[in-house]
XYZ file of C-alpha atoms in Angstrom:
376
model
C -0.069 -0.021 0.059
C 2.765 2.437 0.934
C 4.783 1.635 -2.139
C 1.771 2.292 -4.379
C 1.017 5.541 -2.376
C 4.508 6.847 -2.706
C 4.716 6.317 -6.490
C 1.359 7.961 -7.144
C 2.144 10.835 -4.866
C 5.487 11.559 -6.737
C 3.624 11.154 -10.046
C 0.830 13.538 -8.939
C 3.168 16.086 -7.559
C 5.325 16.361 -10.757
C 2.309 16.594 -12.989
C 0.537 19.415 -10.935
C 3.602 21.518 -10.637
C 4.500 21.033 -14.244
C 1.031 22.309 -15.088
C 1.412 25.413 -13.286
C 0.161 24.573 -9.599
C 1.656 26.953 -7.142
C 3.853 25.323 -4.481
C 2.832 27.984 -2.005
C -0.849 27.315 -2.065
C -2.841 24.897 0.050
C -3.085 22.166 -2.438
C 0.371 22.799 -3.765
C 1.866 22.564 -0.213
C 0.387 19.121 0.145
C 2.325 17.900 -2.892
C 5.645 19.489 -2.077
C 7.103 16.404 -0.424
C 8.104 14.212 -3.199
C 11.610 13.941 -1.864
C 10.089 12.714 1.419
C 8.225 9.952 -0.434
C 11.528 8.699 -1.942
C 12.784 8.379 1.544
C 9.706 6.173 2.303
C 10.811 4.060 -0.612
C 14.262 3.775 0.906
C 13.002 2.461 4.213
C 10.614 0.012 2.491
C 13.427 -1.218 0.201
C 15.744 -1.834 3.275
C 12.943 -3.773 4.972
C 12.168 -5.862 2.015
C 15.725 -6.690 0.889
C 16.634 -7.933 4.459
C 13.314 -10.069 4.537
C 13.941 -11.352 1.032
C 17.577 -12.294 1.601
C 17.113 -13.576 5.106
C 14.351 -16.058 3.984
C 15.858 -16.963 0.565
C 17.310 -20.519 0.295
C 20.215 -19.567 -1.786
C 22.409 -16.830 -0.006
C 25.317 -16.756 -2.456
C 26.418 -13.523 -3.910
C 25.755 -14.791 -7.435
C 22.120 -15.548 -6.558
C 21.743 -12.246 -4.753
C 23.330 -10.203 -7.401
C 21.154 -11.793 -10.222
C 18.047 -11.158 -8.325
C 18.871 -7.476 -7.781
C 20.063 -7.209 -11.370
C 17.009 -8.560 -12.896
C 14.662 -6.444 -10.724
C 16.451 -3.198 -11.270
C 18.194 -3.036 -14.625
C 15.816 -4.219 -17.307
C 13.151 -1.658 -16.449
C 15.732 0.953 -15.691
C 17.382 0.471 -19.175
C 13.780 0.527 -20.634
C 13.287 3.936 -18.870
C 16.580 5.288 -20.364
C 15.230 4.352 -23.853
C 11.914 5.992 -23.198
C 13.830 9.181 -21.838
C 16.058 9.296 -24.911
C 12.994 8.738 -27.299
C 11.003 11.456 -25.364
C 13.725 14.135 -25.783
C 14.272 13.396 -29.322
C 10.571 13.793 -30.089
C 10.430 17.242 -28.135
C 13.986 18.412 -28.659
C 13.877 20.044 -25.254
C 16.944 18.468 -23.722
C 20.019 17.299 -25.717
C 20.732 13.565 -25.183
C 24.323 13.308 -23.944
C 25.912 10.013 -24.535
C 29.405 10.837 -23.380
C 31.132 8.695 -20.735
C 30.705 10.339 -17.164
C 27.985 12.720 -18.294
C 25.288 10.883 -19.910
C 24.166 7.421 -20.740
C 27.067 5.410 -19.524
C 27.354 7.348 -16.183
C 23.629 6.344 -15.643
C 24.251 2.690 -16.653
C 27.071 2.613 -14.029
C 24.563 4.003 -11.532
C 26.252 7.303 -10.734
C 23.330 9.681 -11.427
C 22.055 12.252 -9.127
C 20.614 15.773 -9.763
C 23.509 18.358 -9.751
C 21.100 21.256 -9.419
C 20.303 20.078 -5.850
C 23.604 18.664 -4.512
C 27.281 19.654 -5.204
C 29.733 16.870 -6.098
C 27.314 14.973 -8.408
C 29.013 12.803 -11.125
C 26.347 12.717 -13.708
C 22.690 14.083 -13.943
C 19.812 11.596 -14.574
C 19.807 10.727 -18.297
C 17.805 12.968 -20.696
C 16.410 14.972 -17.763
C 14.435 12.000 -16.252
C 14.936 13.358 -12.709
C 13.379 10.529 -10.697
C 16.060 8.261 -11.706
C 18.474 9.903 -9.106
C 17.264 7.628 -6.399
C 18.031 4.324 -8.556
C 21.801 4.936 -8.102
C 21.431 5.076 -4.378
C 19.273 1.878 -4.287
C 21.768 0.011 -6.425
C 24.821 0.823 -4.275
C 22.849 0.175 -1.075
C 22.128 -3.241 -2.533
C 25.874 -3.797 -3.158
C 26.880 -2.536 0.287
C 24.141 -4.583 2.063
C 25.331 -8.070 0.923
C 28.965 -8.092 2.380
C 27.762 -6.593 5.571
C 24.789 -8.965 5.959
C 27.005 -11.947 4.906
C 30.395 -11.363 6.649
C 29.818 -9.016 9.472
C 28.324 -10.291 12.819
C 24.774 -9.229 13.315
C 25.673 -7.550 16.548
C 28.080 -5.112 14.715
C 26.240 -4.501 11.369
C 24.339 -1.419 12.650
C 27.446 0.152 14.177
C 29.406 -0.473 10.942
C 26.680 1.213 8.882
C 26.590 4.060 11.377
C 30.312 4.554 11.036
C 30.128 4.493 7.161
C 27.347 7.190 7.216
C 29.291 9.212 9.522
C 32.326 8.993 7.295
C 30.107 10.020 4.393
C 28.787 13.114 6.102
C 32.191 14.316 7.213
C 33.821 13.477 4.032
C 30.988 15.189 1.981
C 31.104 18.255 4.214
C 34.820 18.649 3.550
C 34.766 17.526 -0.072
C 31.425 17.117 -1.832
C 31.370 13.902 -3.993
C 28.983 11.195 -4.992
C 30.621 8.279 -3.086
C 30.279 10.268 0.236
C 26.579 10.729 -0.636
C 26.022 7.094 -1.006
C 27.744 6.349 2.268
C 25.886 9.146 3.988
C 22.415 8.136 3.035
C 23.007 4.346 3.695
C 21.851 4.605 7.155
C 18.419 5.815 6.074
C 18.051 2.653 3.923
C 19.317 0.555 6.628
C 16.689 1.770 9.122
C 14.382 -0.525 7.210
C 16.787 -3.431 7.524
C 16.754 -3.124 11.393
C 12.985 -3.181 11.450
C 12.862 -6.355 9.353
C 15.607 -7.924 11.400
C 13.689 -7.226 14.661
C 10.579 -8.746 13.239
C 12.563 -11.737 11.904
C 13.694 -12.389 15.516
C 10.141 -12.523 16.673
C 10.124 -9.085 18.400
C 7.671 -6.287 17.554
C 8.759 -3.299 15.697
C 8.473 -0.358 18.248
C 10.143 2.794 19.323
C 11.870 0.860 21.992
C 13.224 -1.824 19.867
C 14.411 0.631 17.262
C 16.052 2.980 19.850
C 19.506 2.432 18.444
C 18.428 3.206 14.967
C 16.535 6.270 15.924
C 19.582 7.509 18.014
C 21.935 6.984 14.989
C 19.528 8.898 12.670
C 19.432 11.764 15.305
C 23.259 11.937 15.495
C 23.664 11.931 11.651
C 20.765 14.420 11.373
C 22.504 16.776 13.854
C 25.742 16.739 11.688
C 23.791 17.395 8.596
C 22.185 20.346 10.305
C 25.605 21.520 11.286
C 26.598 21.298 7.725
C 23.654 23.691 6.812
C 24.660 26.136 9.541
C 28.372 26.112 8.332
C 27.004 26.669 4.663
C 25.186 29.802 5.809
C 28.129 31.106 7.847
C 30.181 30.904 4.667
C 27.696 32.993 2.892
C 25.546 30.333 1.229
C 21.802 31.001 0.642
C 19.345 28.366 1.889
C 16.626 26.946 -0.375
C 13.882 24.339 0.421
C 14.843 22.109 -2.455
C 18.606 22.295 -2.830
C 21.794 21.610 -0.677
C 22.079 21.562 2.278
C 18.341 21.901 3.181
C 17.659 19.013 0.861
C 19.847 16.631 2.693
C 18.444 17.787 6.031
C 14.961 17.199 4.742
C 15.908 13.699 3.797
C 17.218 12.885 7.181
C 14.413 14.468 9.216
C 11.775 12.958 7.097
C 13.242 9.511 7.293
C 13.350 9.937 11.123
C 9.702 11.180 11.166
C 8.591 8.419 8.865
C 10.254 5.706 10.870
C 8.985 6.923 14.181
C 5.486 7.688 12.874
C 5.240 4.093 11.458
C 6.566 2.444 14.615
C 3.970 4.567 16.520
C 1.284 3.373 14.231
C 2.336 -0.148 14.468
C 2.046 0.168 18.207
C -1.636 1.282 17.741
C -2.299 -1.942 15.695
C -2.268 0.110 12.421
C -5.712 1.469 13.376
C -7.163 3.253 10.411
C -4.274 2.500 8.056
C -6.106 0.439 5.578
C -8.922 2.920 5.315
C -6.434 5.594 4.357
C -4.122 3.527 2.113
C -5.732 0.451 0.880
C -6.842 1.784 -2.561
C -3.049 2.390 -3.384
C -2.401 -1.292 -3.191
C -3.607 -1.743 -6.733
C -0.692 0.482 -7.925
C 1.924 -1.503 -6.072
C 2.686 -4.090 -8.887
C 3.467 -1.268 -11.377
C 4.823 1.325 -8.825
C 8.530 0.870 -10.062
C 7.364 1.397 -13.681
C 5.249 4.456 -12.746
C 8.133 5.930 -10.862
C 10.857 5.671 -13.589
C 8.555 6.258 -16.522
C 6.086 9.258 -15.625
C 8.487 12.032 -15.971
C 9.461 11.590 -19.648
C 5.993 10.233 -20.545
C 3.596 12.495 -18.682
C 5.490 15.276 -16.920
C 7.692 16.513 -19.863
C 5.845 14.681 -22.639
C 4.267 16.720 -25.424
C 3.431 14.153 -27.847
C -0.331 14.527 -27.232
C -0.488 18.331 -27.420
C -1.540 18.360 -31.155
C -3.959 15.503 -30.672
C -5.909 16.298 -27.509
C -6.903 19.623 -25.934
C -6.515 20.372 -22.219
C -7.454 18.816 -19.860
C -8.078 15.688 -22.018
C -4.373 15.414 -22.797
C -3.664 15.245 -19.011
C -5.809 12.072 -18.903
C -4.082 10.844 -22.137
C -0.662 11.204 -20.502
C -1.706 9.504 -17.413
C -3.251 6.583 -19.398
C -0.025 6.183 -21.429
C 2.130 6.232 -18.385
C 0.039 3.462 -16.522
C -0.253 1.327 -19.801
C 3.644 1.490 -20.431
C 4.376 0.841 -16.701
C 2.114 -2.221 -16.851
C 3.952 -3.309 -20.067
C 7.308 -2.842 -18.366
C 6.318 -4.444 -15.056
C 4.258 -7.517 -16.325
C 5.122 -8.884 -19.804
C 8.545 -7.182 -20.105
C 9.616 -8.141 -16.544
C 8.124 -11.690 -17.028
C 10.364 -12.136 -20.196
C 13.341 -10.979 -18.208
C 12.609 -13.370 -15.464
C 12.663 -16.210 -17.947
C 15.928 -15.088 -19.203
C 17.596 -14.647 -15.949
C 16.107 -17.990 -14.676
C 18.681 -19.943 -16.585
C 21.533 -17.731 -15.383
C 20.478 -18.052 -11.788
C 20.263 -21.857 -11.756
C 22.281 -23.359 -8.894
C 25.892 -24.565 -9.635
C 26.823 -28.182 -9.738
C 26.602 -29.757 -6.347
C 23.309 -28.228 -5.240
C 20.475 -30.699 -4.851
C 17.488 -30.839 -7.215
C 15.152 -30.014 -4.350
C 17.288 -26.871 -3.628
C 17.127 -25.890 -7.228
C 13.365 -26.318 -7.366
C 13.027 -24.248 -4.257
C 15.316 -21.422 -5.535
C 13.594 -21.128 -8.864
C 10.061 -21.204 -7.453
C 10.422 -18.472 -4.875
C 8.998 -15.000 -5.562
C 10.740 -11.819 -4.440
C 8.776 -9.939 -2.040
C 9.694 -6.840 -4.056
C 9.382 -8.539 -7.440
C 5.896 -6.969 -8.354
C 5.094 -10.190 -10.218
C 1.277 -10.495 -10.161
C 1.316 -13.796 -12.106
C 2.922 -15.766 -9.368
C 1.809 -16.814 -5.812
C 4.392 -16.067 -3.025
C 4.959 -18.537 -0.315
C 2.696 -18.388 2.607
C 5.534 -17.239 4.962
C 6.180 -14.120 2.784
C 3.666 -11.295 3.132
């Protein structure tokens, strides 16, 4: 439900502001928090990746890497193609294919939006701004596996805290993309700790997550210090750019985590009433997120065919249709292709092979398969 809500919220906000809605008005203010919705994605992702990895039969890096690869890259590359075709049709943004500043920089997962943060390696390809968060997700995946597999569970959270601390300090001194990945890692890892607590049979609560909350408070304080230092050196503050942007990310993650834990303590009373209708969008939420900007927000291919506001409905319909194609038939095809690559190596039992091949990722968004009973 939350995943579907976050995707629709980001989509709606971008569409409304692109069509002239003022961010200072009452309705506009309600949709100003797209960045915070991405932090919700981060928390959910950390939770799901721990849950999926912890309960998966095959815990080898090869298996883990292929599962992450097939989930992220096929639709991501599809989004890059759509982004390229979109700008070629409109001619609004030059498509830059140079290494480090265009296509390859995005394929290597180093994209971020340079207008909002200093030290960014490459902007999202062809102006598809929501793609900035995909690079963070990918490197969080890559950092998660060695920590989960080779570090004692007692020290994993401490190590992540230290890595994020190094990220904040190094970014403060020398803004760069690697430091950003390290700095934000603790936000994503907060979802891991919630999933770990529940896997151990304990309730997720403010008390059981006190270490995570304390760590987020410390890092948030340092980020706030970075903002104060920025002002003292003559920098002007803005709601949507560095250093307020980073502070927004950390404070929103803290509020979302504490709010969710508080709501869980209230047995999620009223939650389904508010969010249940967004569950229908969850299976295509990834597709909606990575495709809506070139297709609906910046798209102009319907301007000569439909008049306003009918073109708005047309852009929305095209986005949902293509998101469905990407998430269902296209992803199903990729699952078949990767199935052969992810078969267990020699020595694994036939029973183990069958179990590995039949499992469904919690985050896989595959509506054609039925997950095992022990996975929600």
